[in-house]
GROMACS .gro file of C-alpha atoms in nm:
model
  313
    1MET     CA    1  14.914   4.631  17.503
    2PRO     CA    2  14.785   4.932  17.647
    3LEU     CA    3  14.474   5.132  17.485
    4ARG     CA    4  14.685   5.448  17.403
    5TYR     CA    5  14.280   5.518  17.283
    6THR     CA    6  13.961   5.705  17.458
    7LEU     CA    7  13.704   5.702  17.451
    8ARG     CA    8  13.679   6.132  17.381
    9GLN     CA    9  13.868   5.999  17.087
   10LEU     CA   10  13.569   5.783  16.943
   11GLU     CA   11  13.268   6.060  17.039
   12TYR     CA   12  13.490   6.230  16.755
   13LEU     CA   13  13.535   5.906  16.550
   14VAL     CA   14  13.146   5.889  16.540
   15ALA     CA   15  13.102   6.283  16.568
   16VAL     CA   16  13.273   6.279  16.221
   17GLY     CA   17  13.097   5.940  16.091
   18GLU     CA   18  12.762   6.086  16.149
   19THR     CA   19  12.809   6.475  16.029
   20GLY     CA   20  13.033   6.405  15.729
   21SER     CA   21  13.251   6.706  15.876
   22ILE     CA   22  13.531   6.859  16.125
   23ALA     CA   23  13.363   7.146  16.109
   24GLY     CA   24  13.013   6.978  16.161
   25ALA     CA   25  13.141   6.631  16.456
   26SER     CA   26  13.315   7.023  16.646
   27GLN     CA   27  12.980   7.122  16.720
   28GLN     CA   28  12.826   6.799  16.743
   29VAL     CA   29  13.048   6.753  17.041
   30ASN     CA   30  13.090   7.151  17.146
   31VAL     CA   31  13.472   7.141  17.099
   32SER     CA   32  13.726   7.292  16.908
   33SER     CA   33  13.761   7.131  16.506
   34PRO     CA   34  14.113   7.126  16.611
   35SER     CA   35  14.100   6.959  16.862
   36VAL     CA   36  13.862   6.693  16.692
   37SER     CA   37  14.093   6.623  16.441
   38ALA     CA   38  14.356   6.570  16.588
   39GLY     CA   39  14.206   6.343  16.789
   40VAL     CA   40  14.081   6.154  16.482
   41SER     CA   41  14.389   6.161  16.338
   42GLN     CA   42  14.595   6.012  16.634
   43LEU     CA   43  14.317   5.672  16.664
   44GLU     CA   44  14.439   5.679  16.279
   45GLU     CA   45  14.789   5.640  16.379
   46GLU     CA   46  14.696   5.428  16.686
   47LEU     CA   47  14.478   5.183  16.516
   48GLY     CA   48  14.768   5.191  16.203
   49VAL     CA   49  14.472   5.275  15.921
   50LYS     CA   50  14.369   5.495  15.735
   51LEU     CA   51  14.011   5.617  15.852
   52PHE     CA   52  13.843   5.875  15.589
   53VAL     CA   53  13.883   5.987  15.292
   54ARG     CA   54  13.946   6.364  15.288
   55HIS     CA   55  13.812   6.526  14.986
   56HIS     CA   56  13.841   6.966  14.970
   57ALA     CA   57  13.578   7.159  14.985
   58GLN     CA   58  13.326   6.824  15.001
   59GLY     CA   59  13.347   6.620  15.383
   60LEU     CA   60  13.500   6.374  15.490
   61THR     CA   61  13.400   6.007  15.350
   62PRO     CA   62  13.458   5.633  15.577
   63THR     CA   63  13.668   5.413  15.420
   64ALA     CA   64  13.533   5.040  15.454
   65ALA     CA   65  13.804   4.944  15.728
   66GLY     CA   66  13.684   5.309  15.877
   67ARG     CA   67  13.282   5.234  15.796
   68GLU     CA   68  13.364   4.891  16.021
   69ILE     CA   69  13.602   5.040  16.298
   70LEU     CA   70  13.275   5.315  16.331
   71ALA     CA   71  13.035   5.041  16.396
   72HIS     CA   72  13.258   4.951  16.694
   73ALA     CA   73  13.298   5.262  16.824
   74ARG     CA   74  12.953   5.278  16.875
   75TYR     CA   75  12.942   5.033  17.039
   76VAL     CA   76  13.264   5.072  17.289
   77LEU     CA   77  13.044   5.461  17.382
   78GLN     CA   78  12.734   5.232  17.376
   79GLN     CA   79  12.886   5.022  17.664
   80ALA     CA   80  13.139   5.257  17.853
   81GLY     CA   81  12.712   5.512  17.867
   82MET     CA   82  12.589   5.152  18.083
   83LEU     CA   83  12.900   5.127  18.261
   84ARG     CA   84  12.797   5.524  18.429
   85ASP     CA   85  12.423   5.385  18.510
   86LEU     CA   86  12.565   5.112  18.649
   87ALA     CA   87  12.814   5.286  18.876
   88GLY     CA   88  12.502   5.545  18.929
   89ASP     CA   89  12.278   5.228  19.001
   90LEU     CA   90  12.518   5.115  19.285
   91SER     CA   91  12.544   5.448  19.429
   92ASP     CA   92  12.198   5.467  19.432
   93SER     CA   93  12.277   5.838  19.226
   94VAL     CA   94  12.138   5.992  18.996
   95ARG     CA   95  12.400   6.142  18.704
   96GLY     CA   96  12.508   6.199  18.348
   97PRO     CA   97  12.436   6.379  18.045
   98LEU     CA   98  12.070   6.386  17.884
   99SER     CA   99  11.998   6.528  17.587
  100ILE     CA  100  11.642   6.611  17.550
  101GLY     CA  101  11.457   6.642  17.212
  102CYS     CA  102  11.071   6.836  17.266
  103LEU     CA  103  10.800   6.914  16.997
  104SER     CA  104  10.977   7.306  16.829
  105THR     CA  105  10.527   7.350  16.906
  106PHE     CA  106  10.554   7.418  17.295
  107ALA     CA  107  10.922   7.423  17.327
  108GLN     CA  108  10.924   7.748  17.475
  109ILE     CA  109  10.639   7.702  17.764
  110LEU     CA  110  10.735   7.292  17.881
  111LEU     CA  111  11.072   7.263  17.858
  112PRO     CA  112  11.337   7.516  18.011
  113GLY     CA  113  11.141   7.431  18.327
  114LEU     CA  114  11.089   7.098  18.341
  115ARG     CA  115  11.467   7.141  18.226
  116GLN     CA  116  11.583   7.329  18.542
  117SER     CA  117  11.359   7.130  18.805
  118PHE     CA  118  11.541   6.835  18.739
  119VAL     CA  119  11.876   6.935  18.781
  120ALA     CA  120  11.771   7.091  19.070
  121GLN     CA  121  11.689   6.796  19.266
  122HIS     CA  122  11.994   6.595  19.039
  123SER     CA  123  12.280   6.811  19.039
  124ASP     CA  124  12.521   6.616  18.861
  125VAL     CA  125  12.272   6.574  18.560
  126ARG     CA  126  12.395   6.802  18.279
  127THR     CA  127  12.073   6.873  18.048
  128THR     CA  128  12.059   6.956  17.649
  129GLN     CA  129  11.771   7.062  17.439
  130ILE     CA  130  11.750   7.044  17.118
  131GLU     CA  131  11.341   7.151  16.911
  132ALA     CA  132  11.224   6.937  16.671
  133ASP     CA  133  10.887   6.849  16.472
  134GLN     CA  134  10.713   6.561  16.552
  135SER     CA  135  10.944   6.400  16.201
  136GLY     CA  136  11.240   6.581  16.350
  137LEU     CA  137  11.230   6.391  16.677
  138PHE     CA  138  11.183   6.026  16.487
  139SER     CA  139  11.473   6.082  16.333
  140LEU     CA  140  11.707   6.218  16.655
  141LEU     CA  141  11.574   5.940  16.838
  142ARG     CA  142  11.646   5.707  16.625
  143GLN     CA  143  12.059   5.781  16.570
  144GLY     CA  144  12.095   5.824  16.912
  145LYS     CA  145  12.081   6.174  16.927
  146ILE     CA  146  11.818   6.286  17.159
  147ASP     CA  147  11.723   6.054  17.487
  148LEU     CA  148  11.412   6.104  17.475
  149ALA     CA  149  11.158   6.344  17.358
  150MET     CA  150  10.860   6.536  17.479
  151THR     CA  151  10.597   6.517  17.171
  152TYR     CA  152  10.254   6.446  17.122
  153ASP     CA  153  10.132   5.979  16.982
  154LEU     CA  154  10.027   6.162  16.656
  155ASP     CA  155  10.184   5.882  16.436
  156LEU     CA  156  10.388   5.703  16.693
  157PRO     CA  157  10.559   5.453  16.492
  158ARG     CA  158  10.557   5.085  16.677
  159ASP     CA  159  10.957   5.121  16.739
  160LEU     CA  160  10.963   5.391  16.970
  161THR     CA  161  10.801   5.349  17.290
  162PHE     CA  162  10.588   5.671  17.373
  163LEU     CA  163  10.417   5.724  17.809
  164PRO     CA  164  10.135   5.940  17.810
  165ILE     CA  165  10.085   6.251  18.049
  166LEU     CA  166   9.784   6.468  17.999
  167ALA     CA  167   9.564   6.483  17.716
  168LEU     CA  168   9.548   6.870  17.524
  169PRO     CA  169   9.207   6.897  17.452
  170PRO     CA  170   9.164   7.136  17.117
  171LEU     CA  171   9.131   7.512  17.110
  172VAL     CA  172   9.003   7.779  16.845
  173ALA     CA  173   9.229   8.091  16.874
  174LEU     CA  174   9.030   8.391  16.712
  175TYR     CA  175   9.123   8.773  16.710
  176GLU     CA  176   8.900   8.967  16.929
  177THR     CA  177   8.620   9.085  16.674
  178HIS     CA  178   8.601   8.823  16.461
  179PRO     CA  179   8.228   8.644  16.431
  180LEU     CA  180   8.226   8.377  16.659
  181ALA     CA  181   8.495   8.460  16.941
  182HIS     CA  182   8.188   8.613  17.188
  183LEU     CA  183   8.101   8.199  17.188
  184PRO     CA  184   8.148   7.960  17.464
  185GLU     CA  185   8.255   7.690  17.268
  186ILE     CA  186   8.229   7.686  16.830
  187SER     CA  187   8.177   7.327  16.675
  188VAL     CA  188   8.375   7.257  16.312
  189SER     CA  189   8.060   7.364  16.101
  190GLU     CA  190   8.079   7.712  16.199
  191LEU     CA  191   8.446   7.729  16.190
  192ALA     CA  192   8.448   7.586  15.811
  193PRO     CA  193   8.305   7.903  15.644
  194TYR     CA  194   8.601   8.154  15.776
  195PRO     CA  195   8.995   8.156  15.688
  196MET     CA  196   9.174   7.941  15.905
  197VAL     CA  197   9.523   7.977  15.947
  198LEU     CA  198   9.703   7.691  15.990
  199LEU     CA  199   9.919   7.499  16.230
  200ASP     CA  200  10.109   7.358  15.923
  201LEU     CA  201  10.336   7.096  16.138
  202PRO     CA  202  10.429   6.719  16.022
  203HIS     CA  203  10.156   6.539  16.103
  204SER     CA  204   9.929   6.813  16.344
  205ALA     CA  205   9.817   6.964  15.986
  206GLU     CA  206   9.694   6.640  15.929
  207TYR     CA  207   9.506   6.656  16.332
  208PHE     CA  208   9.404   7.003  16.244
  209LEU     CA  209   9.212   6.905  15.909
  210SER     CA  210   9.065   6.629  16.011
  211PHE     CA  211   8.782   6.693  16.232
  212PHE     CA  212   8.678   6.920  15.887
  213THR     CA  213   8.698   6.635  15.674
  214GLU     CA  214   8.550   6.359  15.954
  215ALA     CA  215   8.287   6.578  15.929
  216GLY     CA  216   8.258   6.559  15.530
  217LEU     CA  217   8.338   6.924  15.542
  218ARG     CA  218   8.657   7.115  15.385
  219ALA     CA  219   8.885   7.341  15.580
  220ASN     CA  220   8.895   7.705  15.415
  221ILE     CA  221   9.304   7.748  15.421
  222ALA     CA  222   9.407   8.043  15.373
  223GLU     CA  223   9.772   8.150  15.553
  224ARG     CA  224   9.986   7.815  15.665
  225THR     CA  225  10.322   7.910  15.892
  226ARG     CA  226  10.531   7.622  16.073
  227ASP     CA  227  10.631   7.902  16.339
  228MET     CA  228  10.350   7.887  16.710
  229ALA     CA  229  10.431   8.288  16.707
  230VAL     CA  230  10.293   8.359  16.297
  231MET     CA  231  10.036   8.177  16.409
  232ARG     CA  232   9.956   8.417  16.703
  233GLY     CA  233   9.998   8.729  16.418
  234LEU     CA  234   9.828   8.625  16.165
  235VAL     CA  235   9.513   8.533  16.403
  236ALA     CA  236   9.517   8.836  16.621
  237ASN     CA  237   9.558   9.048  16.302
  238GLY     CA  238   9.282   8.925  16.128
  239PHE     CA  239   9.428   8.655  15.896
  240GLY     CA  240   9.149   8.393  16.006
  241TYR     CA  241   9.137   8.223  16.331
  242SER     CA  242   9.427   7.857  16.407
  243ILE     CA  243   9.327   7.522  16.619
  244ILE     CA  244   9.593   7.475  16.884
  245ASN     CA  245   9.626   7.234  17.199
  246VAL     CA  246   9.871   7.408  17.378
  247ARG     CA  247   9.763   7.732  17.502
  248PRO     CA  248   9.997   7.965  17.525
  249GLN     CA  249  10.085   8.119  17.837
  250SER     CA  250   9.941   8.466  17.748
  251ASP     CA  251   9.650   8.593  17.534
  252LEU     CA  252   9.867   8.814  17.340
  253ALA     CA  253   9.985   8.812  17.011
  254PRO     CA  254  10.377   8.912  17.010
  255ASP     CA  255  10.262   9.241  16.840
  256GLY     CA  256  10.120   9.284  17.195
  257LYS     CA  257   9.755   9.192  17.028
  258HIS     CA  258   9.493   9.046  17.221
  259ILE     CA  259   9.400   8.607  17.146
  260ARG     CA  260   9.095   8.429  17.233
  261PHE     CA  261   9.065   8.097  17.286
  262ILE     CA  262   8.742   7.885  17.265
  263PRO     CA  263   8.700   7.558  17.300
  264LEU     CA  264   8.611   7.398  17.044
  265SER     CA  265   8.299   7.125  17.066
  266GLY     CA  266   8.190   6.773  16.903
  267GLY     CA  267   8.384   6.579  17.088
  268GLN     CA  268   8.719   6.524  16.875
  269ARG     CA  269   9.026   6.352  16.985
  270PRO     CA  270   9.317   6.530  17.199
  271MET     CA  271   9.601   6.462  17.173
  272LYS     CA  272   9.804   6.303  17.440
  273LEU     CA  273  10.174   6.493  17.582
  274GLY     CA  274  10.440   6.266  17.668
  275ILE     CA  275  10.772   6.084  17.632
  276LEU     CA  276  10.924   5.917  17.418
  277ALA     CA  277  11.191   5.666  17.417
  278THR     CA  278  11.396   5.369  17.188
  279GLY     CA  279  11.269   5.068  17.362
  280GLY     CA  280  11.414   4.990  17.737
  281ALA     CA  281  11.577   5.312  17.734
  282ASN     CA  282  11.366   5.398  18.091
  283HIS     CA  283  11.562   5.074  18.213
  284THR     CA  284  11.849   5.304  18.284
  285ARG     CA  285  11.874   5.481  18.662
  286LEU     CA  286  11.874   5.878  18.480
  287LEU     CA  287  11.649   5.842  18.203
  288SER     CA  288  11.408   5.661  18.474
  289ALA     CA  289  11.412   5.937  18.689
  290PHE     CA  290  11.361   6.185  18.409
  291VAL     CA  291  10.975   6.021  18.318
  292SER     CA  292  10.929   5.990  18.710
  293HIS     CA  293  11.040   6.376  18.759
  294ALA     CA  294  10.798   6.506  18.431
  295GLN     CA  295  10.508   6.328  18.470
  296SER     CA  296  10.463   6.504  18.824
  297TRP     CA  297  10.573   6.780  18.720
  298ILE     CA  298  10.339   6.840  18.364
  299GLU     CA  299  10.075   6.695  18.622
  300THR     CA  300  10.053   6.923  18.899
  301ARG     CA  301  10.116   7.254  18.648
  302ALA     CA  302   9.853   7.101  18.406
  303ASP     CA  303   9.569   7.360  18.512
  304THR     CA  304   9.848   7.627  18.469
  305LEU     CA  305  10.036   7.523  18.233
  306LEU     CA  306   9.884   7.413  17.953
  307SER     CA  307   9.501   7.375  18.050
  308PRO     CA  308   9.240   7.661  17.854
  309HIS     CA  309   9.126   7.844  18.101
  310SER     CA  310   8.922   8.197  18.065
  311ASN     CA  311   8.988   8.492  17.843
  312SER     CA  312   9.082   8.818  17.945
  313GLY     CA  313   8.844   9.143  17.838
   0.00000   0.00000   0.00000
């Protein structure tokens, strides 16, 4: 008998299973809720089994049969993706969807230009992006919601593979009249007595604070924020200094006040910017092409895009 269900319906099924609701699945696959609901209902009718228990105001829960079919649906979709990649290999082309995750602290600096340059070379590729913190990127990769992630080599799990591209030494961000702002470089011992604005993101915060603990010192944390722009605003307005690795393209905070960026002395370990993926992910032509392109694009722009440059004023 011919199959009467589609890969698209299987995508709807998996999306509902992952999000627990029609509305959530609709957002995930970028299709209207009625279309998702109809697709799942048609799949249930074709397969002759009930896939979900529907709860009022509590979403959908897979039935026992639904859980088993969900597992097989994920496998079928994975195989379909491999078939698409094989077709690309045979036709010597790079094509298909590519979902890129990026650490939120530098996504706005790096990812839009990188995506644009890649798609300009490979017009059959459709890219999307998701910003998250380090832990969030690990989770998105393991769930298959992103194909790869642009991030740092911070507390990387063993089940994921990291390709380093660029080493980024730490910088101190200070307001213009800070007592240390005139120095060519600053040590941790010089910073310790002054108030600190900590960029308080998972893994990153521990990295910044390790500079002090390794020197037998304690950071004087006055402010905490998870937002890079807020951190720059607090620094520029005299609430304290901060430590970063990615240099903003402007010496101005969001409110227009100036910030100085000075190297941190002492030989602290730099963060390494690179690409994180699941094991074997770069075996597909699409992912291999993106990894190669990203490596070249970042390296050729390192001096102007990410590395420290002279302060204004």
